[in-house]
PDB file of C-alpha atoms and ligand atoms in Angstrom:
ATOM      1  CA  MET D   1     104.150 114.617  90.282  1.00 85.00           C
ATOM      2  CA  ARG D   2     101.649 112.184  92.463  1.00 96.00           C
ATOM      3  CA  LYS D   3      99.078 114.296  94.932  1.00 97.00           C
ATOM      4  CA  LYS D   4      98.117 115.278  98.079  1.00 98.00           C
ATOM      5  CA  ILE D   5      95.317 112.980  99.093  1.00 98.00           C
ATOM      6  CA  VAL D   6      93.306 112.806 102.726  1.00 98.00           C
ATOM      7  CA  ALA D   7      90.293 110.942 102.271  1.00 98.00           C
ATOM      8  CA  GLY D   8      87.782 110.421 104.736  1.00 98.00           C
ATOM      9  CA  ASN D   9      85.783 107.173 104.962  1.00 98.00           C
ATOM     10  CA  TRP D  10      82.443 107.551 106.770  1.00 98.00           C
ATOM     11  CA  LYS D  11      81.540 103.787 106.640  1.00 98.00           C
ATOM     12  CA  MET D  12      77.968 103.681 107.822  1.00 98.00           C
ATOM     13  CA  ASN D  13      77.716 106.997 109.936  1.00 98.00           C
ATOM     14  CA  LYS D  14      75.698 109.817 110.241  1.00 98.00           C
ATOM     15  CA  THR D  15      72.136 111.011 109.649  1.00 98.00           C
ATOM     16  CA  TYR D  16      71.458 112.789 106.715  1.00 98.00           C
ATOM     17  CA  GLU D  17      71.364 116.171 108.752  1.00 98.00           C
ATOM     18  CA  GLU D  18      74.283 115.199 110.478  1.00 98.00           C
ATOM     19  CA  ALA D  19      76.008 114.582 106.988  1.00 98.00           C
ATOM     20  CA  LEU D  20      75.119 118.040 106.029  1.00 98.00           C
ATOM     21  CA  SER D  21      76.180 119.758 108.858  1.00 98.00           C
ATOM     22  CA  LEU D  22      79.786 117.874 108.345  1.00 98.00           C
ATOM     23  CA  VAL D  23      80.714 118.469 105.115  1.00 98.00           C
ATOM     24  CA  SER D  24      79.256 122.160 104.852  1.00 98.00           C
ATOM     25  CA  GLU D  25      82.016 122.701 108.155  1.00 98.00           C
ATOM     26  CA  ILE D  26      84.685 120.906 106.032  1.00 98.00           C
ATOM     27  CA  ASP D  27      83.970 122.632 103.321  1.00 98.00           C
ATOM     28  CA  HIS D  28      84.393 125.835 105.370  1.00 97.00           C
ATOM     29  CA  MET D  29      87.294 125.047 107.315  1.00 98.00           C
ATOM     30  CA  VAL D  30      88.701 123.742 104.019  1.00 98.00           C
ATOM     31  CA  ARG D  31      88.473 127.271 101.802  1.00 96.00           C
ATOM     32  CA  ASP D  32      89.724 129.464 104.742  1.00 96.00           C
ATOM     33  CA  GLU D  33      92.185 127.611 106.160  1.00 96.00           C
ATOM     34  CA  VAL D  34      93.863 125.006 104.204  1.00 95.00           C
ATOM     35  CA  ASN D  35      96.565 126.592 101.487  1.00 91.00           C
ATOM     36  CA  GLY D  36      98.360 123.976  99.909  1.00 89.00           C
ATOM     37  CA  GLU D  37      98.056 121.783  96.785  1.00 94.00           C
ATOM     38  CA  VAL D  38      95.787 118.832  98.390  1.00 97.00           C
ATOM     39  CA  THR D  39      92.815 116.693  97.490  1.00 98.00           C
ATOM     40  CA  VAL D  40      90.153 116.305  99.835  1.00 98.00           C
ATOM     41  CA  ILE D  41      87.580 114.071  99.755  1.00 98.00           C
ATOM     42  CA  VAL D  42      84.842 112.495 101.324  1.00 98.00           C
ATOM     43  CA  THR D  43      83.091 109.292 101.333  1.00 98.00           C
ATOM     44  CA  PRO D  44      79.719 109.312 102.777  1.00 98.00           C
ATOM     45  CA  PRO D  45      77.337 106.815 102.792  1.00 98.00           C
ATOM     46  CA  PHE D  46      74.896 106.159  99.029  1.00 98.00           C
ATOM     47  CA  PRO D  47      72.066 107.924 100.152  1.00 98.00           C
ATOM     48  CA  TYR D  48      73.759 111.501 100.680  1.00 98.00           C
ATOM     49  CA  LEU D  49      76.208 111.435  97.827  1.00 98.00           C
ATOM     50  CA  GLN D  50      73.958 113.816  95.495  1.00 98.00           C
ATOM     51  CA  PRO D  51      73.308 116.212  98.178  1.00 98.00           C
ATOM     52  CA  VAL D  52      77.014 115.462  99.592  1.00 98.00           C
ATOM     53  CA  GLY D  53      78.592 116.158  96.034  1.00 98.00           C
ATOM     54  CA  LYS D  54      76.467 119.351  95.276  1.00 97.00           C
ATOM     55  CA  LEU D  55      77.213 121.122  98.193  1.00 96.00           C
ATOM     56  CA  VAL D  56      81.652 120.482  97.365  1.00 95.00           C
ATOM     57  CA  GLN D  57      81.273 121.073  93.877  1.00 93.00           C
ATOM     58  CA  GLY D  58      82.472 124.752  94.024  1.00 93.00           C
ATOM     59  CA  ASN D  59      85.307 124.390  96.084  1.00 96.00           C
ATOM     60  CA  SER D  60      88.080 122.715  93.686  1.00 95.00           C
ATOM     61  CA  LYS D  61      90.224 120.906  96.644  1.00 97.00           C
ATOM     62  CA  MET D  62      87.253 118.917  97.359  1.00 98.00           C
ATOM     63  CA  HIS D  63      85.574 115.798  95.745  1.00 98.00           C
ATOM     64  CA  LEU D  64      83.246 113.209  95.972  1.00 98.00           C
ATOM     65  CA  ALA D  65      83.949 109.170  96.838  1.00 98.00           C
ATOM     66  CA  ALA D  66      81.556 106.370  97.169  1.00 98.00           C
ATOM     67  CA  GLN D  67      82.092 103.403  99.707  1.00 98.00           C
ATOM     68  CA  ASN D  68      81.300 100.487  97.184  1.00 98.00           C
ATOM     69  CA  VAL D  69      80.704  99.576  93.993  1.00 98.00           C
ATOM     70  CA  SER D  70      78.813  96.695  92.083  1.00 98.00           C
ATOM     71  CA  GLU D  71      81.026  94.187  90.235  1.00 98.00           C
ATOM     72  CA  HIS D  72      77.585  94.072  87.648  1.00 98.00           C
ATOM     73  CA  GLU D  73      76.750  95.865  84.916  1.00 98.00           C
ATOM     74  CA  SER D  74      73.765  96.548  85.782  1.00 98.00           C
ATOM     75  CA  GLY D  75      70.089  94.077  86.083  1.00 98.00           C
ATOM     76  CA  ALA D  76      68.773  92.226  89.126  1.00 98.00           C
ATOM     77  CA  PHE D  77      71.270  92.810  91.995  1.00 98.00           C
ATOM     78  CA  THR D  78      68.812  93.926  94.462  1.00 98.00           C
ATOM     79  CA  GLY D  79      70.521  96.382  96.882  1.00 97.00           C
ATOM     80  CA  GLU D  80      73.431  96.821  94.465  1.00 98.00           C
ATOM     81  CA  VAL D  81      74.863 100.198  93.037  1.00 98.00           C
ATOM     82  CA  SER D  82      76.650 100.441  89.894  1.00 98.00           C
ATOM     83  CA  ALA D  83      79.437 102.453  88.553  1.00 98.00           C
ATOM     84  CA  ALA D  84      76.941 103.872  85.816  1.00 98.00           C
ATOM     85  CA  MET D  85      74.829 104.735  89.059  1.00 98.00           C
ATOM     86  CA  LEU D  86      77.713 106.249  90.975  1.00 98.00           C
ATOM     87  CA  GLN D  87      78.997 108.381  87.855  1.00 98.00           C
ATOM     88  CA  SER D  88      75.322 109.810  87.111  1.00 98.00           C
ATOM     89  CA  VAL D  89      75.463 111.343  90.782  1.00 98.00           C
ATOM     90  CA  GLY D  90      78.628 113.148  90.444  1.00 97.00           C
ATOM     91  CA  THR D  91      80.887 110.575  92.261  1.00 98.00           C
ATOM     92  CA  GLU D  92      84.474 110.884  91.231  1.00 98.00           C
ATOM     93  CA  TYR D  93      86.652 108.083  93.506  1.00 98.00           C
ATOM     94  CA  VAL D  94      85.181 104.947  94.795  1.00 98.00           C
ATOM     95  CA  LEU D  95      86.658 102.537  97.416  1.00 98.00           C
ATOM     96  CA  VAL D  96      87.216  98.874  96.262  1.00 98.00           C
ATOM     97  CA  GLY D  97      88.634  96.344  98.466  1.00 97.00           C
ATOM     98  CA  HIS D  98      88.166  97.789 101.605  1.00 98.00           C
ATOM     99  CA  SER D  99      89.384  94.988 104.528  1.00 97.00           C
ATOM    100  CA  GLU D 100      85.417  95.902 106.033  1.00 97.00           C
ATOM    101  CA  ARG D 101      83.679  94.568 102.768  1.00 97.00           C
ATOM    102  CA  ARG D 102      86.344  91.591 101.840  1.00 97.00           C
ATOM    103  CA  MET D 103      86.187  90.296 105.568  1.00 96.00           C
ATOM    104  CA  TYR D 104      82.180  90.740 106.352  1.00 97.00           C
ATOM    105  CA  HIS D 105      81.160  90.701 102.462  1.00 97.00           C
ATOM    106  CA  HIS D 106      83.742  88.020 101.273  1.00 96.00           C
ATOM    107  CA  GLU D 107      85.014  89.938  98.387  1.00 97.00           C
ATOM    108  CA  ASP D 108      87.936  88.230  97.070  1.00 97.00           C
ATOM    109  CA  ALA D 109      90.116  89.200  94.686  1.00 95.00           C
ATOM    110  CA  GLN D 110      88.375  88.198  91.930  1.00 95.00           C
ATOM    111  CA  THR D 111      85.645  90.117  92.906  1.00 97.00           C
ATOM    112  CA  LEU D 112      87.478  93.320  93.388  1.00 97.00           C
ATOM    113  CA  TYR D 113      89.284  93.146  89.822  1.00 96.00           C
ATOM    114  CA  LYS D 114      85.545  93.551  88.538  1.00 97.00           C
ATOM    115  CA  LYS D 115      84.470  96.001  90.552  1.00 98.00           C
ATOM    116  CA  MET D 116      88.070  97.658  89.120  1.00 98.00           C
ATOM    117  CA  LYS D 117      87.045  97.331  85.637  1.00 97.00           C
ATOM    118  CA  MET D 118      83.431  98.685  86.187  1.00 98.00           C
ATOM    119  CA  ALA D 119      84.696 101.601  88.153  1.00 98.00           C
ATOM    120  CA  LEU D 120      86.981 102.421  85.431  1.00 98.00           C
ATOM    121  CA  ALA D 121      84.735 101.659  82.510  1.00 98.00           C
ATOM    122  CA  GLN D 122      82.731 104.647  83.625  1.00 98.00           C
ATOM    123  CA  GLY D 123      85.519 106.819  84.489  1.00 98.00           C
ATOM    124  CA  LEU D 124      85.125 106.403  88.194  1.00 98.00           C
ATOM    125  CA  LYS D 125      88.887 106.363  89.970  1.00 98.00           C
ATOM    126  CA  PRO D 126      89.214 103.472  92.134  1.00 98.00           C
ATOM    127  CA  ILE D 127      91.277 103.772  95.651  1.00 98.00           C
ATOM    128  CA  PHE D 128      92.499 100.138  95.768  1.00 98.00           C
ATOM    129  CA  CYS D 129      92.457  99.278  99.857  1.00 98.00           C
ATOM    130  CA  CYS D 130      95.201  96.388 100.944  1.00 98.00           C
ATOM    131  CA  GLY D 131      96.744  95.728 104.142  1.00 98.00           C
ATOM    132  CA  GLU D 132      97.766  92.726 106.154  1.00 98.00           C
ATOM    133  CA  PRO D 133      95.696  91.111 109.176  1.00 96.00           C
ATOM    134  CA  LEU D 134      97.331  91.284 112.320  1.00 95.00           C
ATOM    135  CA  GLU D 135      98.666  87.101 112.358  1.00 95.00           C
ATOM    136  CA  GLU D 136     100.710  87.774 109.038  1.00 96.00           C
ATOM    137  CA  ARG D 137     102.612  90.692 110.574  1.00 95.00           C
ATOM    138  CA  ASP D 138     103.244  88.631 113.706  1.00 94.00           C
ATOM    139  CA  ALA D 139     104.142  85.906 111.419  1.00 96.00           C
ATOM    140  CA  ASP D 140     106.360  88.252 109.553  1.00 97.00           C
ATOM    141  CA  ARG D 141     104.346  87.932 106.285  1.00 98.00           C
ATOM    142  CA  HIS D 142     103.185  91.290 105.606  1.00 98.00           C
ATOM    143  CA  PHE D 143     104.786  92.419 102.517  1.00 98.00           C
ATOM    144  CA  GLU D 144     104.120  89.331 100.801  1.00 98.00           C
ATOM    145  CA  PHE D 145     100.704  89.101 101.696  1.00 98.00           C
ATOM    146  CA  VAL D 146      99.993  92.802 100.539  1.00 98.00           C
ATOM    147  CA  GLY D 147     102.741  91.976  97.202  1.00 98.00           C
ATOM    148  CA  GLN D 148      99.748  88.880  96.577  1.00 98.00           C
ATOM    149  CA  GLN D 149      96.567  91.348  97.273  1.00 98.00           C
ATOM    150  CA  LEU D 150      98.304  94.146  94.577  1.00 98.00           C
ATOM    151  CA  HIS D 151      99.352  91.191  92.173  1.00 97.00           C
ATOM    152  CA  ASP D 152      95.617  89.473  92.172  1.00 96.00           C
ATOM    153  CA  SER D 153      93.072  92.414  91.888  1.00 94.00           C
ATOM    154  CA  LEU D 154      95.171  94.789  89.629  1.00 96.00           C
ATOM    155  CA  SER D 155      97.987  93.356  87.861  1.00 94.00           C
ATOM    156  CA  TYR D 156      95.422  92.644  84.684  1.00 93.00           C
ATOM    157  CA  LEU D 157      94.944  95.991  84.430  1.00 97.00           C
ATOM    158  CA  SER D 158      96.208  98.096  81.133  1.00 97.00           C
ATOM    159  CA  ASN D 159      98.801 100.869  82.283  1.00 96.00           C
ATOM    160  CA  GLU D 160      96.167 103.445  80.954  1.00 97.00           C
ATOM    161  CA  GLU D 161      93.625 101.948  83.599  1.00 97.00           C
ATOM    162  CA  PHE D 162      96.233 101.922  86.375  1.00 97.00           C
ATOM    163  CA  ASP D 163      97.038 105.863  85.949  1.00 97.00           C
ATOM    164  CA  GLN D 164      93.401 106.604  87.561  1.00 98.00           C
ATOM    165  CA  VAL D 165      93.782 104.588  90.319  1.00 98.00           C
ATOM    166  CA  VAL D 166      95.204 105.554  93.988  1.00 98.00           C
ATOM    167  CA  VAL D 167      96.325 102.808  96.198  1.00 98.00           C
ATOM    168  CA  ALA D 168      95.430 102.535 100.125  1.00 98.00           C
ATOM    169  CA  TYR D 169      97.419 100.263 102.643  1.00 98.00           C
ATOM    170  CA  GLU D 170      95.395  99.731 105.578  1.00 98.00           C
ATOM    171  CA  PRO D 171      97.037  97.307 108.329  1.00 97.00           C
ATOM    172  CA  ILE D 172      94.024  95.655 109.439  1.00 96.00           C
ATOM    173  CA  TRP D 173      95.049  95.626 113.277  1.00 95.00           C
ATOM    174  CA  ALA D 174      95.341  99.780 112.982  1.00 95.00           C
ATOM    175  CA  ILE D 175      92.053 100.258 111.878  1.00 93.00           C
ATOM    176  CA  GLY D 176      89.477 101.506 114.448  1.00 90.00           C
ATOM    177  CA  THR D 177      91.877 100.129 117.130  1.00 91.00           C
ATOM    178  CA  GLY D 178      94.058 103.495 117.729  1.00 86.00           C
ATOM    179  CA  ARG D 179      97.107 101.372 117.293  1.00 89.00           C
ATOM    180  CA  THR D 180      97.908 103.138 114.691  1.00 91.00           C
ATOM    181  CA  ALA D 181     100.906 101.532 112.632  1.00 92.00           C
ATOM    182  CA  SER D 182     104.486 103.712 113.521  1.00 96.00           C
ATOM    183  CA  SER D 183     105.958 105.996 110.767  1.00 97.00           C
ATOM    184  CA  GLN D 184     108.867 103.481 110.106  1.00 97.00           C
ATOM    185  CA  GLN D 185     105.853 100.332 109.202  1.00 97.00           C
ATOM    186  CA  ALA D 186     104.231 102.786 106.859  1.00 98.00           C
ATOM    187  CA  GLN D 187     107.120 103.744 105.078  1.00 98.00           C
ATOM    188  CA  GLU D 188     108.640 100.780 104.715  1.00 98.00           C
ATOM    189  CA  MET D 189     105.210  99.230 103.257  1.00 98.00           C
ATOM    190  CA  HIS D 190     104.716 101.961 101.220  1.00 98.00           C
ATOM    191  CA  ALA D 191     108.298 101.909  99.745  1.00 98.00           C
ATOM    192  CA  TYR D 192     107.398  97.999  99.094  1.00 98.00           C
ATOM    193  CA  ILE D 193     104.153  98.337  97.490  1.00 98.00           C
ATOM    194  CA  ARG D 194     105.698 101.338  95.482  1.00 98.00           C
ATOM    195  CA  GLU D 195     108.426  98.807  94.298  1.00 98.00           C
ATOM    196  CA  GLN D 196     105.700  96.346  93.455  1.00 98.00           C
ATOM    197  CA  LEU D 197     103.560  98.915  90.992  1.00 98.00           C
ATOM    198  CA  ALA D 198     106.994  99.003  89.479  1.00 98.00           C
ATOM    199  CA  ARG D 199     106.833  95.540  89.044  1.00 97.00           C
ATOM    200  CA  LEU D 200     103.153  95.615  87.478  1.00 97.00           C
ATOM    201  CA  PHE D 201     103.254  98.441  85.298  1.00 97.00           C
ATOM    202  CA  ASP D 202     106.640 100.592  85.193  1.00 96.00           C
ATOM    203  CA  ALA D 203     108.794 102.564  87.278  1.00 97.00           C
ATOM    204  CA  GLU D 204     107.040 105.961  86.105  1.00 97.00           C
ATOM    205  CA  ALA D 205     103.227 104.922  87.018  1.00 97.00           C
ATOM    206  CA  ALA D 206     104.463 103.646  90.153  1.00 97.00           C
ATOM    207  CA  PHE D 207     106.244 107.064  91.044  1.00 98.00           C
ATOM    208  CA  ASN D 208     103.161 108.713  89.998  1.00 98.00           C
ATOM    209  CA  THR D 209     100.621 106.842  92.149  1.00 98.00           C
ATOM    210  CA  SER D 210      99.431 108.220  95.550  1.00 98.00           C
ATOM    211  CA  ILE D 211      99.678 105.811  98.526  1.00 98.00           C
ATOM    212  CA  LEU D 212      97.471 106.650 101.103  1.00 98.00           C
ATOM    213  CA  TYR D 213      97.807 104.934 104.488  1.00 98.00           C
ATOM    214  CA  GLY D 214      94.776 104.204 106.776  1.00 98.00           C
ATOM    215  CA  GLY D 215      94.647 103.092 110.317  1.00 97.00           C
ATOM    216  CA  SER D 216      93.921 104.973 113.383  1.00 95.00           C
ATOM    217  CA  CYS D 217      95.299 108.407 111.557  1.00 97.00           C
ATOM    218  CA  ASN D 218      94.357 111.500 113.817  1.00 97.00           C
ATOM    219  CA  PRO D 219      95.583 114.928 113.989  1.00 97.00           C
ATOM    220  CA  GLY D 220      98.269 113.909 116.528  1.00 97.00           C
ATOM    221  CA  ASN D 221     100.203 111.250 114.414  1.00 97.00           C
ATOM    222  CA  ALA D 222      99.303 112.480 110.643  1.00 98.00           C
ATOM    223  CA  GLN D 223     102.270 114.963 110.666  1.00 98.00           C
ATOM    224  CA  GLU D 224     104.724 112.431 111.195  1.00 98.00           C
ATOM    225  CA  LEU D 225     102.746 109.722 108.546  1.00 98.00           C
ATOM    226  CA  PHE D 226     103.086 112.202 105.912  1.00 98.00           C
ATOM    227  CA  ALA D 227     106.105 113.338 106.287  1.00 98.00           C
ATOM    228  CA  GLN D 228     107.660 109.657 104.880  1.00 98.00           C
ATOM    229  CA  PRO D 229     108.865 109.844 101.907  1.00 98.00           C
ATOM    230  CA  ASP D 230     106.377 107.176 100.158  1.00 98.00           C
ATOM    231  CA  VAL D 231     103.131 108.259 102.313  1.00 98.00           C
ATOM    232  CA  ASP D 232     100.849 110.942 100.136  1.00 98.00           C
ATOM    233  CA  GLY D 233      98.051 110.907 102.726  1.00 98.00           C
ATOM    234  CA  GLY D 234      95.450 109.404 104.470  1.00 98.00           C
ATOM    235  CA  LEU D 235      92.390 107.296 104.516  1.00 98.00           C
ATOM    236  CA  ILE D 236      90.685 108.244 107.159  1.00 98.00           C
ATOM    237  CA  GLY D 237      87.866 106.794 109.697  1.00 98.00           C
ATOM    238  CA  GLY D 238      86.885 107.430 112.693  1.00 97.00           C
ATOM    239  CA  ALA D 239      88.819 111.010 112.915  1.00 98.00           C
ATOM    240  CA  SER D 240      87.130 111.984 109.713  1.00 98.00           C
ATOM    241  CA  LEU D 241      83.839 112.552 111.250  1.00 98.00           C
ATOM    242  CA  LYS D 242      84.650 115.644 112.947  1.00 98.00           C
ATOM    243  CA  SER D 243      84.870 118.660 111.187  1.00 98.00           C
ATOM    244  CA  ARG D 244      88.116 119.910 113.356  1.00 98.00           C
ATOM    245  CA  ASP D 245      90.154 116.954 113.676  1.00 98.00           C
ATOM    246  CA  PHE D 246      89.638 116.376 109.884  1.00 98.00           C
ATOM    247  CA  VAL D 247      90.657 119.678 108.858  1.00 98.00           C
ATOM    248  CA  ALA D 248      94.045 119.566 111.259  1.00 98.00           C
ATOM    249  CA  ILE D 249      94.997 116.218 109.476  1.00 98.00           C
ATOM    250  CA  ILE D 250      94.404 118.050 105.809  1.00 98.00           C
ATOM    251  CA  LYS D 251      96.723 120.792 107.326  1.00 97.00           C
ATOM    252  CA  SER D 252      99.377 118.040 108.071  1.00 97.00           C
ATOM    253  CA  PHE D 253     101.421 117.935 105.257  1.00 94.00           C
TER     254      PHE D 253
HETATM  255  P1  13P R 301      90.035 104.293 111.214  1.00 74.59           P
HETATM  256  O1  13P R 301      90.668 105.739 111.071  1.00 74.59           O
HETATM  257  O2  13P R 301      88.636 104.502 112.115  1.00 74.59           O
HETATM  258  O3  13P R 301      91.141 103.486 112.090  1.00 74.59           O
HETATM  259  O4  13P R 301      89.576 103.760 109.819  1.00 74.59           O
HETATM  260  C1  13P R 301      91.000 103.425 109.020  1.00 74.59           C
HETATM  261  C2  13P R 301      89.539 102.588 107.388  1.00 74.59           C
HETATM  262  O5  13P R 301      89.335 102.245 108.158  1.00 74.59           O
HETATM  263  C3  13P R 301      89.603 104.235 106.763  1.00 74.59           C
HETATM  264  O6  13P R 301      88.615 103.468 105.526  1.00 74.59           O
END
């Protein structure tokens, strides 16, 4: 059965001290207040991966993710961080294809596919992000757009590789805008994504894949979103920077 997951993407926020306070607050609250089966993932900036990872390693509900991984294995790529490096400091998951990386760093489908392969080869679990810009939704092409993103970066993976993948649907118009997708919009896209995954892999793999919703998810809307049959949790930006809000979202299943 697929996992329920809430992942906090901290993006480029927090100093070292702030990051440690945030994660220790989350760790304490998760221990004290979260009873059910849920996988909680924190995604700090690179310099804090190891200390944040150390802090959460005694908490079986909490897991560590990186925000990015290089498509190259090693060598003369100044500023890049490889999958092997991430693995060696205890990283378990990695975001691939976040819309901010696609937009500001021109990461295309081929690059994302290479990142997926690198991550998987090192035993990291990719959280593959997809989602349409507003123009595509307004033109009623959002299903086609997301279907293409899935096809272009995932279809060349083997079934064994795909078993390790989490998918996150993040409509670009909902990210950081305060305008969340309605639970109905999220559900219909998640069901569509699952259908596409069944075509690319098989029905069982699609059924077992966690599909997270991201985009202005907060303590006020998480419960309704997570109640949808194909929404298996959330990828949280802004609200993951406040421990109380993040934990309230975790408790929304
Ligand atoms: P917000 O929750 O701030 O809209 O960000 C969503 C996101 O991009 C998570 O990866």
